[in-house]
XYZ file of C-alpha atoms in Angstrom:
588
model
C -25.427 31.193 -6.319
C -26.151 31.027 -10.339
C -26.453 27.680 -11.830
C -24.501 25.994 -14.536
C -28.059 26.663 -16.885
C -28.229 30.142 -15.378
C -24.970 30.539 -17.028
C -25.413 29.144 -20.292
C -28.824 31.199 -20.954
C -27.716 33.852 -19.456
C -24.465 33.112 -21.831
C -26.674 34.341 -24.603
C -25.310 37.766 -24.511
C -22.167 37.570 -25.708
C -22.256 36.291 -29.079
C -18.580 36.920 -29.604
C -17.667 33.976 -27.627
C -17.294 30.524 -28.940
C -16.071 26.806 -27.691
C -14.272 24.874 -30.352
C -14.055 21.165 -31.249
C -11.238 19.395 -33.191
C -12.929 16.101 -34.471
C -10.592 13.244 -34.831
C -11.041 14.037 -38.239
C -9.030 16.941 -37.839
C -12.188 19.177 -39.034
C -13.251 22.234 -36.483
C -16.438 23.014 -35.598
C -16.983 26.013 -33.634
C -19.932 26.839 -31.542
C -21.124 30.140 -30.205
C -22.494 30.971 -27.024
C -26.254 31.396 -27.966
C -25.877 28.485 -30.607
C -24.939 26.738 -27.073
C -27.657 27.609 -25.820
C -29.705 26.560 -28.578
C -28.745 23.415 -28.900
C -28.328 22.919 -25.294
C -32.878 23.618 -25.483
C -33.364 21.577 -28.452
C -31.718 18.110 -27.607
C -33.139 19.047 -23.891
C -36.260 18.582 -25.240
C -35.444 16.015 -27.104
C -34.834 13.609 -24.341
C -38.189 14.605 -22.554
C -39.933 14.122 -26.379
C -38.119 10.324 -25.349
C -40.160 10.102 -22.089
C -37.679 11.487 -19.833
C -38.371 13.594 -16.502
C -36.544 15.749 -14.088
C -34.030 13.290 -11.871
C -33.804 10.516 -14.563
C -30.208 9.259 -15.933
C -28.466 8.803 -18.984
C -26.190 8.060 -19.820
C -23.341 9.222 -22.392
C -21.250 6.949 -24.661
C -19.409 9.510 -27.071
C -15.638 9.580 -28.769
C -16.210 13.166 -30.177
C -15.874 16.209 -27.578
C -18.957 18.042 -29.637
C -21.339 15.001 -29.729
C -20.540 14.473 -26.244
C -20.667 18.642 -24.453
C -23.241 19.246 -26.925
C -25.491 15.896 -25.767
C -23.760 16.624 -22.224
C -25.535 20.295 -21.296
C -28.875 19.035 -23.361
C -29.175 16.747 -20.484
C -28.478 19.047 -17.979
C -30.715 20.915 -18.848
C -33.308 18.693 -19.419
C -32.562 18.420 -15.890
C -31.241 15.265 -16.594
C -29.089 13.056 -14.412
C -25.940 12.493 -16.512
C -24.012 9.755 -16.609
C -20.756 9.707 -18.408
C -18.779 7.375 -19.783
C -15.112 6.357 -21.251
C -15.810 4.882 -25.326
C -13.613 2.431 -25.822
C -10.308 3.177 -27.233
C -9.758 -0.588 -28.870
C -11.430 -3.545 -29.802
C -9.073 -5.376 -27.444
C -10.453 -6.157 -23.652
C -13.888 -5.423 -25.075
C -15.051 -8.505 -21.719
C -13.562 -5.822 -19.397
C -15.191 -3.326 -20.877
C -18.297 -4.045 -20.320
C -18.710 -5.508 -17.280
C -17.687 -1.427 -16.401
C -20.540 -0.901 -19.203
C -22.607 -2.915 -17.442
C -21.999 -2.312 -13.854
C -22.569 1.782 -14.318
C -25.475 1.107 -15.476
C -26.937 -1.127 -13.113
C -25.584 1.164 -10.365
C -26.669 4.171 -11.677
C -29.873 3.398 -13.032
C -29.589 4.889 -16.844
C -32.711 5.057 -18.378
C -30.628 5.805 -22.230
C -27.214 5.491 -23.624
C -27.465 8.299 -25.999
C -24.013 6.865 -28.225
C -22.750 7.262 -32.320
C -23.401 5.929 -35.007
C -20.077 4.396 -35.120
C -20.440 2.799 -31.994
C -23.999 1.257 -31.901
C -23.384 -2.107 -32.633
C -20.495 -2.884 -30.504
C -23.212 -1.570 -27.363
C -26.107 -2.866 -28.585
C -24.745 -5.902 -29.419
C -21.630 -7.028 -27.140
C -21.776 -4.252 -24.362
C -25.168 -4.143 -22.717
C -26.506 -7.848 -22.476
C -29.027 -8.760 -20.201
C -29.516 -5.149 -19.270
C -30.788 -3.718 -22.947
C -33.991 -4.992 -22.176
C -33.859 -1.630 -19.295
C -31.954 0.617 -20.751
C -32.542 2.044 -24.697
C -29.882 3.267 -26.966
C -30.392 6.267 -28.770
C -28.380 7.573 -30.930
C -26.451 11.319 -31.186
C -28.406 12.828 -34.193
C -31.097 11.616 -33.339
C -31.307 14.300 -30.529
C -31.214 16.908 -33.123
C -34.484 15.817 -34.665
C -37.180 17.711 -32.396
C -40.857 17.466 -33.972
C -41.140 21.346 -34.617
C -44.393 20.995 -32.542
C -42.345 20.302 -29.202
C -40.233 23.354 -29.242
C -42.173 25.836 -26.542
C -42.023 22.425 -24.135
C -41.440 23.653 -20.902
C -38.135 23.154 -19.048
C -38.335 22.406 -15.828
C -36.430 24.633 -13.345
C -32.939 23.602 -12.110
C -31.360 24.064 -8.756
C -29.115 24.771 -6.590
C -29.823 20.667 -4.817
C -30.327 19.335 -8.125
C -28.185 16.483 -9.308
C -26.030 17.700 -11.852
C -24.696 13.641 -13.346
C -22.901 11.180 -11.578
C -19.232 11.041 -11.849
C -18.008 7.372 -11.213
C -14.582 7.121 -9.774
C -12.048 5.870 -11.832
C -11.988 2.105 -9.251
C -8.419 1.553 -8.764
C -9.272 0.695 -4.660
C -12.823 -0.827 -6.210
C -15.887 -1.057 -8.079
C -16.415 2.017 -9.700
C -18.596 4.215 -7.546
C -21.169 6.790 -8.557
C -20.333 10.062 -6.811
C -23.620 12.763 -6.600
C -22.515 15.973 -7.810
C -25.087 19.149 -7.462
C -25.222 21.789 -9.467
C -24.177 23.684 -6.454
C -21.416 21.740 -6.087
C -20.765 22.911 -9.518
C -21.507 26.500 -9.263
C -19.042 26.878 -6.610
C -16.141 24.847 -7.478
C -16.338 25.996 -10.689
C -15.694 29.598 -8.832
C -12.989 28.642 -6.631
C -10.916 26.932 -9.457
C -11.430 30.143 -12.054
C -11.863 33.102 -9.529
C -9.919 32.310 -6.271
C -7.707 29.515 -8.510
C -6.912 31.113 -11.821
C -7.762 34.807 -11.225
C -9.457 33.511 -15.178
C -10.659 36.844 -17.498
C -12.276 36.595 -20.383
C -9.613 37.239 -22.177
C -8.269 34.021 -21.236
C -8.161 31.472 -23.533
C -8.272 27.150 -22.624
C -7.541 23.819 -24.431
C -8.019 20.683 -23.141
C -7.254 17.154 -24.886
C -8.736 15.813 -21.025
C -10.695 13.152 -21.425
C -14.695 14.532 -21.459
C -16.149 11.287 -19.079
C -13.527 12.516 -16.219
C -14.304 15.728 -13.803
C -10.635 16.815 -15.380
C -11.963 17.709 -18.273
C -15.689 18.201 -17.972
C -15.528 20.571 -14.750
C -12.249 22.104 -15.650
C -13.296 22.822 -19.450
C -16.170 22.329 -20.310
C -18.070 23.798 -17.110
C -16.295 25.976 -14.997
C -15.103 28.429 -18.262
C -18.779 29.388 -18.787
C -19.184 31.100 -15.606
C -15.625 33.418 -16.706
C -16.614 34.196 -19.856
C -12.895 32.030 -20.941
C -13.134 30.127 -24.563
C -12.234 26.862 -24.413
C -10.110 24.594 -27.779
C -11.179 20.763 -27.174
C -8.591 18.275 -28.387
C -10.227 14.556 -28.908
C -7.771 12.133 -26.301
C -6.767 9.733 -29.222
C -5.336 12.804 -31.421
C -2.943 14.477 -28.585
C -1.422 10.282 -27.365
C -1.046 8.856 -31.115
C 0.295 13.303 -31.599
C 1.616 14.945 -28.309
C 2.725 17.875 -30.430
C -0.964 18.851 -31.495
C -1.020 20.361 -27.859
C 0.947 22.801 -27.657
C 0.732 23.083 -31.358
C -2.895 24.776 -30.513
C -1.886 27.188 -26.879
C 0.286 28.338 -30.289
C -2.508 28.264 -31.976
C -5.487 29.791 -30.239
C -3.438 31.600 -27.964
C -4.020 29.325 -25.166
C -3.235 31.144 -21.466
C -4.418 27.778 -19.360
C -4.179 24.024 -20.181
C -4.266 21.689 -17.403
C -2.697 17.429 -17.676
C -1.115 14.453 -15.902
C 2.508 13.978 -15.063
C 2.269 11.128 -17.784
C 1.685 14.039 -20.335
C 4.600 16.067 -19.594
C 6.663 13.570 -19.760
C 5.200 12.324 -23.030
C 6.127 16.228 -24.693
C 9.240 16.514 -23.501
C 10.055 13.316 -25.286
C 8.519 12.982 -28.052
C 8.219 16.733 -28.977
C 10.928 17.268 -32.206
C 13.063 20.598 -32.326
C 10.792 20.525 -35.779
C 8.122 20.596 -34.184
C 8.415 22.887 -31.602
C 11.038 25.295 -33.946
C 7.979 28.091 -34.289
C 5.853 28.223 -31.319
C 5.507 30.458 -29.325
C 4.446 29.604 -25.500
C 4.458 32.617 -23.474
C 1.265 32.951 -23.745
C 0.797 29.754 -21.280
C -0.046 31.973 -17.971
C -1.830 28.387 -16.295
C 0.194 24.871 -16.962
C -2.286 22.908 -14.314
C -0.958 19.165 -13.073
C -2.882 16.624 -11.283
C -4.802 13.184 -11.460
C -1.402 11.546 -10.759
C 1.495 11.388 -8.526
C 3.878 14.728 -10.432
C 7.448 13.727 -10.727
C 9.107 17.463 -9.646
C 11.822 16.982 -12.159
C 9.156 16.003 -14.833
C 8.016 19.641 -14.655
C 11.423 20.879 -14.500
C 12.691 19.278 -17.866
C 9.032 19.873 -19.191
C 9.643 23.411 -18.457
C 13.207 23.570 -19.543
C 12.242 21.908 -22.622
C 10.291 24.922 -23.952
C 11.786 27.722 -22.338
C 13.401 28.565 -25.702
C 10.143 28.591 -26.986
C 8.880 31.475 -24.693
C 7.444 29.066 -22.341
C 7.818 30.789 -18.309
C 8.247 28.905 -15.334
C 6.111 30.866 -13.028
C 3.695 28.887 -15.305
C 3.195 25.597 -13.914
C 0.396 24.994 -11.106
C 0.780 21.668 -9.030
C -3.355 20.994 -7.678
C -5.292 18.284 -5.698
C -8.554 17.183 -6.155
C -10.529 14.934 -6.005
C -14.679 13.032 -7.325
C -15.745 13.579 -4.176
C -14.476 16.962 -4.026
C -16.073 18.146 -6.896
C -13.062 18.613 -8.629
C -10.773 21.251 -7.353
C -9.322 21.024 -3.778
C -6.166 22.874 -3.593
C -4.024 25.162 -5.766
C -0.181 25.661 -6.089
C 0.038 30.070 -5.539
C -0.849 30.798 -9.462
C 2.887 32.635 -10.984
C 4.882 31.605 -7.796
C 7.868 28.903 -9.296
C 7.200 25.509 -8.608
C 7.397 25.080 -4.757
C 9.635 21.003 -3.680
C 9.748 19.567 -0.016
C 12.895 16.978 0.037
C 12.372 15.476 3.052
C 14.673 12.471 4.912
C 13.146 9.112 4.340
C 13.977 7.083 7.672
C 11.416 9.532 9.005
C 8.607 9.622 7.500
C 8.711 5.815 7.933
C 7.360 6.676 10.746
C 5.546 8.972 9.704
C 7.119 12.383 10.755
C 8.321 14.991 7.145
C 11.751 16.169 8.713
C 13.678 18.174 5.904
C 16.743 15.689 4.383
C 20.054 16.315 5.207
C 22.426 17.159 2.354
C 23.896 13.020 2.593
C 20.566 11.259 4.270
C 18.161 9.205 1.848
C 15.129 11.512 0.451
C 13.073 12.396 -1.192
C 10.398 14.867 -3.061
C 7.521 15.925 -2.867
C 6.014 18.439 -5.056
C 3.683 21.314 -3.444
C 0.182 21.277 -3.945
C -0.534 25.093 -2.199
C -3.684 25.419 0.284
C -7.588 25.221 0.286
C -9.545 27.062 -1.940
C -11.667 30.355 0.764
C -14.519 28.659 2.753
C -13.012 25.276 2.145
C -11.066 23.608 5.360
C -8.724 21.137 5.028
C -7.220 18.360 8.186
C -4.541 17.034 8.899
C -5.550 13.461 10.829
C -4.183 10.286 12.709
C -6.202 7.432 13.043
C -8.420 8.675 16.096
C -9.334 11.505 13.994
C -7.331 14.318 16.316
C -5.379 17.404 13.760
C -1.990 16.337 13.357
C 0.979 19.247 13.260
C 3.579 20.863 10.626
C 5.123 17.804 9.056
C 2.925 15.097 10.406
C 1.459 12.512 8.154
C -1.978 12.231 8.127
C -5.362 11.668 6.645
C -6.322 14.298 4.765
C -10.072 15.114 5.445
C -11.563 17.949 3.297
C -14.388 20.483 4.696
C -16.520 23.113 1.816
C -19.305 23.487 -0.260
C -17.835 21.236 -2.695
C -18.252 18.343 -1.108
C -20.641 16.017 -2.973
C -23.490 14.422 -1.361
C -22.240 10.789 -1.759
C -22.418 8.274 -3.615
C -25.246 7.375 -5.382
C -27.143 4.310 -3.765
C -24.505 3.490 -1.878
C -25.624 4.078 2.042
C -22.428 2.229 2.994
C -19.759 3.956 1.712
C -21.468 6.997 1.792
C -21.241 6.786 6.021
C -17.410 5.686 5.957
C -16.061 8.957 2.955
C -18.386 11.475 4.194
C -18.731 11.196 8.521
C -18.049 13.682 11.083
C -18.410 16.464 8.821
C -15.683 15.987 6.415
C -14.532 13.960 3.314
C -12.208 10.729 4.526
C -10.119 11.396 1.748
C -8.131 8.766 2.421
C -4.530 9.727 1.467
C -2.019 10.702 2.918
C -0.212 14.185 3.258
C 1.356 16.693 5.541
C 1.711 20.547 6.015
C 5.206 22.890 5.914
C 4.952 26.385 5.701
C 0.904 26.623 4.860
C 1.666 24.006 1.602
C 0.369 20.650 1.555
C 1.782 17.642 0.539
C 0.168 14.513 -1.041
C 2.305 11.112 0.005
C 0.366 8.508 -1.196
C -2.856 6.028 0.185
C -3.623 5.791 3.185
C -4.415 1.896 2.516
C -1.767 1.274 -0.143
C 1.088 1.493 2.455
C 2.991 -1.261 2.798
C 4.197 -1.670 6.720
C 7.452 -3.691 7.041
C 8.875 -4.320 10.520
C 6.851 -1.200 11.340
C 8.260 0.925 9.247
C 6.105 2.747 6.458
C 7.155 2.514 3.420
C 4.630 3.793 0.148
C 4.265 1.708 -2.608
C 4.668 4.748 -5.265
C 8.350 5.393 -4.434
C 9.031 2.065 -4.751
C 7.540 2.353 -7.684
C 9.411 5.621 -9.226
C 12.876 3.645 -8.187
C 11.965 0.559 -9.618
C 10.684 2.610 -12.675
C 14.635 3.975 -12.762
C 15.953 0.928 -14.164
C 16.575 0.145 -17.070
C 14.400 -1.951 -19.381
C 11.206 -1.290 -17.357
C 8.944 0.466 -18.655
C 8.914 3.987 -16.638
C 5.360 4.476 -14.482
C 4.198 0.856 -15.779
C 4.840 -0.527 -12.095
C 2.515 -1.409 -9.824
C 4.396 -2.261 -6.040
C 2.438 -3.415 -3.106
C 2.104 -5.519 0.752
C 1.160 -9.466 0.381
C 1.233 -11.895 3.320
C 4.497 -14.611 3.492
C 4.614 -18.816 4.563
C 5.469 -17.293 7.973
C 2.533 -14.766 8.335
C 4.522 -11.972 8.090
C 4.109 -8.468 5.503
C 6.293 -8.640 2.517
C 6.689 -6.618 -0.815
C 6.049 -7.411 -4.423
C 6.065 -5.253 -7.496
C 4.566 -6.133 -10.809
C 5.756 -4.476 -13.786
C 6.000 -3.910 -17.239
C 9.554 -5.105 -19.139
C 9.995 -2.562 -21.814
C 11.534 -5.092 -24.088
C 10.725 -8.859 -24.072
C 13.890 -9.519 -25.496
C 15.476 -8.644 -22.093
C 17.636 -11.197 -19.531
C 14.730 -11.024 -16.816
C 16.990 -12.425 -13.884
C 19.697 -9.386 -14.851
C 16.458 -7.117 -14.314
C 14.768 -8.473 -11.807
C 18.424 -8.553 -9.667
C 18.813 -4.554 -10.962
C 15.405 -3.865 -10.125
C 15.860 -5.976 -6.152
C 19.157 -4.070 -5.881
C 17.940 -0.232 -6.851
C 15.198 -0.113 -4.190
C 17.506 -1.944 -1.870
C 19.576 0.416 -2.082
C 17.669 3.649 -1.735
C 14.834 2.853 -0.141
C 16.129 -0.047 2.767
C 14.143 -2.072 0.919
C 13.781 -6.257 0.200
C 11.147 -6.983 -2.366
C 10.088 -10.932 -1.425
C 9.681 -11.104 -5.588
C 10.114 -8.877 -8.900
C 7.247 -10.364 -11.002
C 7.777 -9.067 -15.487
C 4.987 -9.034 -17.271
C 4.164 -7.984 -21.079
C 4.405 -4.448 -22.946
C 0.723 -3.220 -21.964
C -1.319 -5.402 -20.281
C -0.901 -3.566 -16.670
C -4.290 -3.508 -14.508
C -5.442 0.001 -15.555
C -8.693 2.868 -14.708
C -10.329 4.296 -17.765
C -8.446 7.002 -16.849
C -5.202 5.707 -16.451
C -4.450 4.869 -12.971
C -2.762 1.706 -12.651
C -4.335 -0.985 -10.338
C -2.876 -2.200 -7.505
C -5.461 -4.188 -5.921
C -7.213 -5.626 -8.688
C -3.066 -6.264 -10.326
C -2.288 -8.672 -6.719
C -5.285 -10.518 -7.194
C -4.441 -11.274 -11.084
C -1.070 -12.246 -9.347
C -2.785 -14.344 -6.943
C -4.863 -16.438 -9.184
C -1.950 -16.806 -12.382
C -3.865 -14.337 -14.494
C -1.171 -12.415 -15.210
C 0.984 -12.097 -18.724
C 4.190 -12.810 -17.819
C 7.199 -12.268 -19.238
C 8.696 -15.721 -21.116
C 12.035 -16.376 -20.159
C 15.216 -15.429 -21.548
C 16.749 -16.073 -24.627
C 19.881 -17.295 -22.911
C 20.863 -20.802 -21.350
C 18.633 -20.104 -17.890
C 21.322 -22.625 -15.926
C 24.030 -20.439 -16.451
C 25.555 -18.936 -13.227
C 24.658 -15.622 -12.914
C 26.722 -12.719 -14.536
C 26.443 -9.502 -12.411
C 27.452 -7.230 -15.255
C 24.592 -7.989 -17.171
C 23.184 -6.477 -14.157
C 21.617 -2.759 -16.110
C 22.771 0.441 -14.209
C 19.675 2.713 -12.572
C 19.015 5.691 -13.963
C 18.994 8.858 -12.021
C 15.752 8.541 -9.465
C 13.093 10.451 -10.183
C 12.033 12.787 -7.539
C 7.896 12.932 -6.954
C 4.723 13.892 -5.125
C 1.375 12.304 -5.592
C -2.274 14.210 -6.749
C -4.586 12.191 -6.521
C -8.343 11.844 -8.103
C -9.828 14.486 -10.217
C -6.986 17.040 -10.188
């Protein structure tokens, strides 16, 4: 099987194929396949000229898509191990960002950090710290200034077993660990994505605003498409966040057929795109609308499909997925071209580990099918003893196959824990129904009250329906009470700082108790934008719990009304219609 480097080299015969980069200032840069290989080779030799040898690690902190992609392919062409890192979005929270930078550099042993002129002072003066003595800072533009005498320097032979890059996990449950992704992993998973999952042809076109320092954007749109000769347009991530219409407008202009995004992006586009912006769009070209990387709400996907149906968007284009960094990227895909498949299950039986179909009048939740494993890969649902479970029994998901990566760089203990018994122990909870995989949550996040299992995602989902709580901006977890029993706690961002705290807390408590039968011991309201999250936007439950215990959360102030006044039940906001959700974790 050809490596990514082989494919880049072989694709030089396709001068009509290209990747298109849209920079933050709106300028477009089109790089045809022959130029892509020439730039990869040029940058590879420039990195060699710095004294780097095959297997050395090189970190990339580059905000512009063309800067990142061209430097990344140059590093891999030189046989180096790339370490993608997210750039600082703002000057806020620099201390936490600096801690992450220093941790990743130390854990990876990166000898060089490639960045641009704008970020160099910030990184050198404020982020590297004592690490700067061991790490060389190199400007991206310098990689193009090669000594002509080195133009014929021999490039190393890159084999399938060689490391390609370290994908540092987002750290939602622990400090980031570097997943070791080999060139064979990339080749196998790219084929699974493009041919088994997407059934791609060279007529396809990809559009992506996804961050390139995470695997869904990096593998899904930089690496995998070149195997199928699929041309891709890259948009700046922050440009999409500021103007969500950019995503769908680019699909219309570029005639995109493949795109992927997390659940929040579908909700954001449905809410923020105006009729004027969408008026002239033709989205009938879109055939694979992938969704993953965070909990998926069926209602959000249905609302998105309904909102843009008049623009020609097909309901059969929706493609829920499941994956994670430890499996390179993709694990399962929904069957392409089939409508959204969901399963409404009984909440009472779920608490006992059984996903029984709900009766009409029973409390229920709706989960989205994430499809089946790719050919050559095996999924098991197992109990606490590792024994396989039957249909509709909830257990931990184990995975085996050539997409499973080599473990965590420099962390033998964590590797043995997660990659034992010939399977990747994902830590995700799920079940099978009619051959499809449904994801329920994380095993370590379970809240067990009076012997019953409760998923924090369910509590968070219901809390988000209460008017005054920011949608999706809340965290539920368990803690020990003074009596030693486990109790449930919710931390949530308030949408309006002037909200009467007691009324809002009562509304959340009532909504969760009414729908789930869970009594919250405490509801803590914090200020907008202060919930701890990973670089990919996932909530950090354990860090939130620790900050609450240490008094480090930025709490909402007391309401302006008289705190001594008796509670007025009429002030309780009414819950909005409850959303239904599933969760897909990790990379996809």
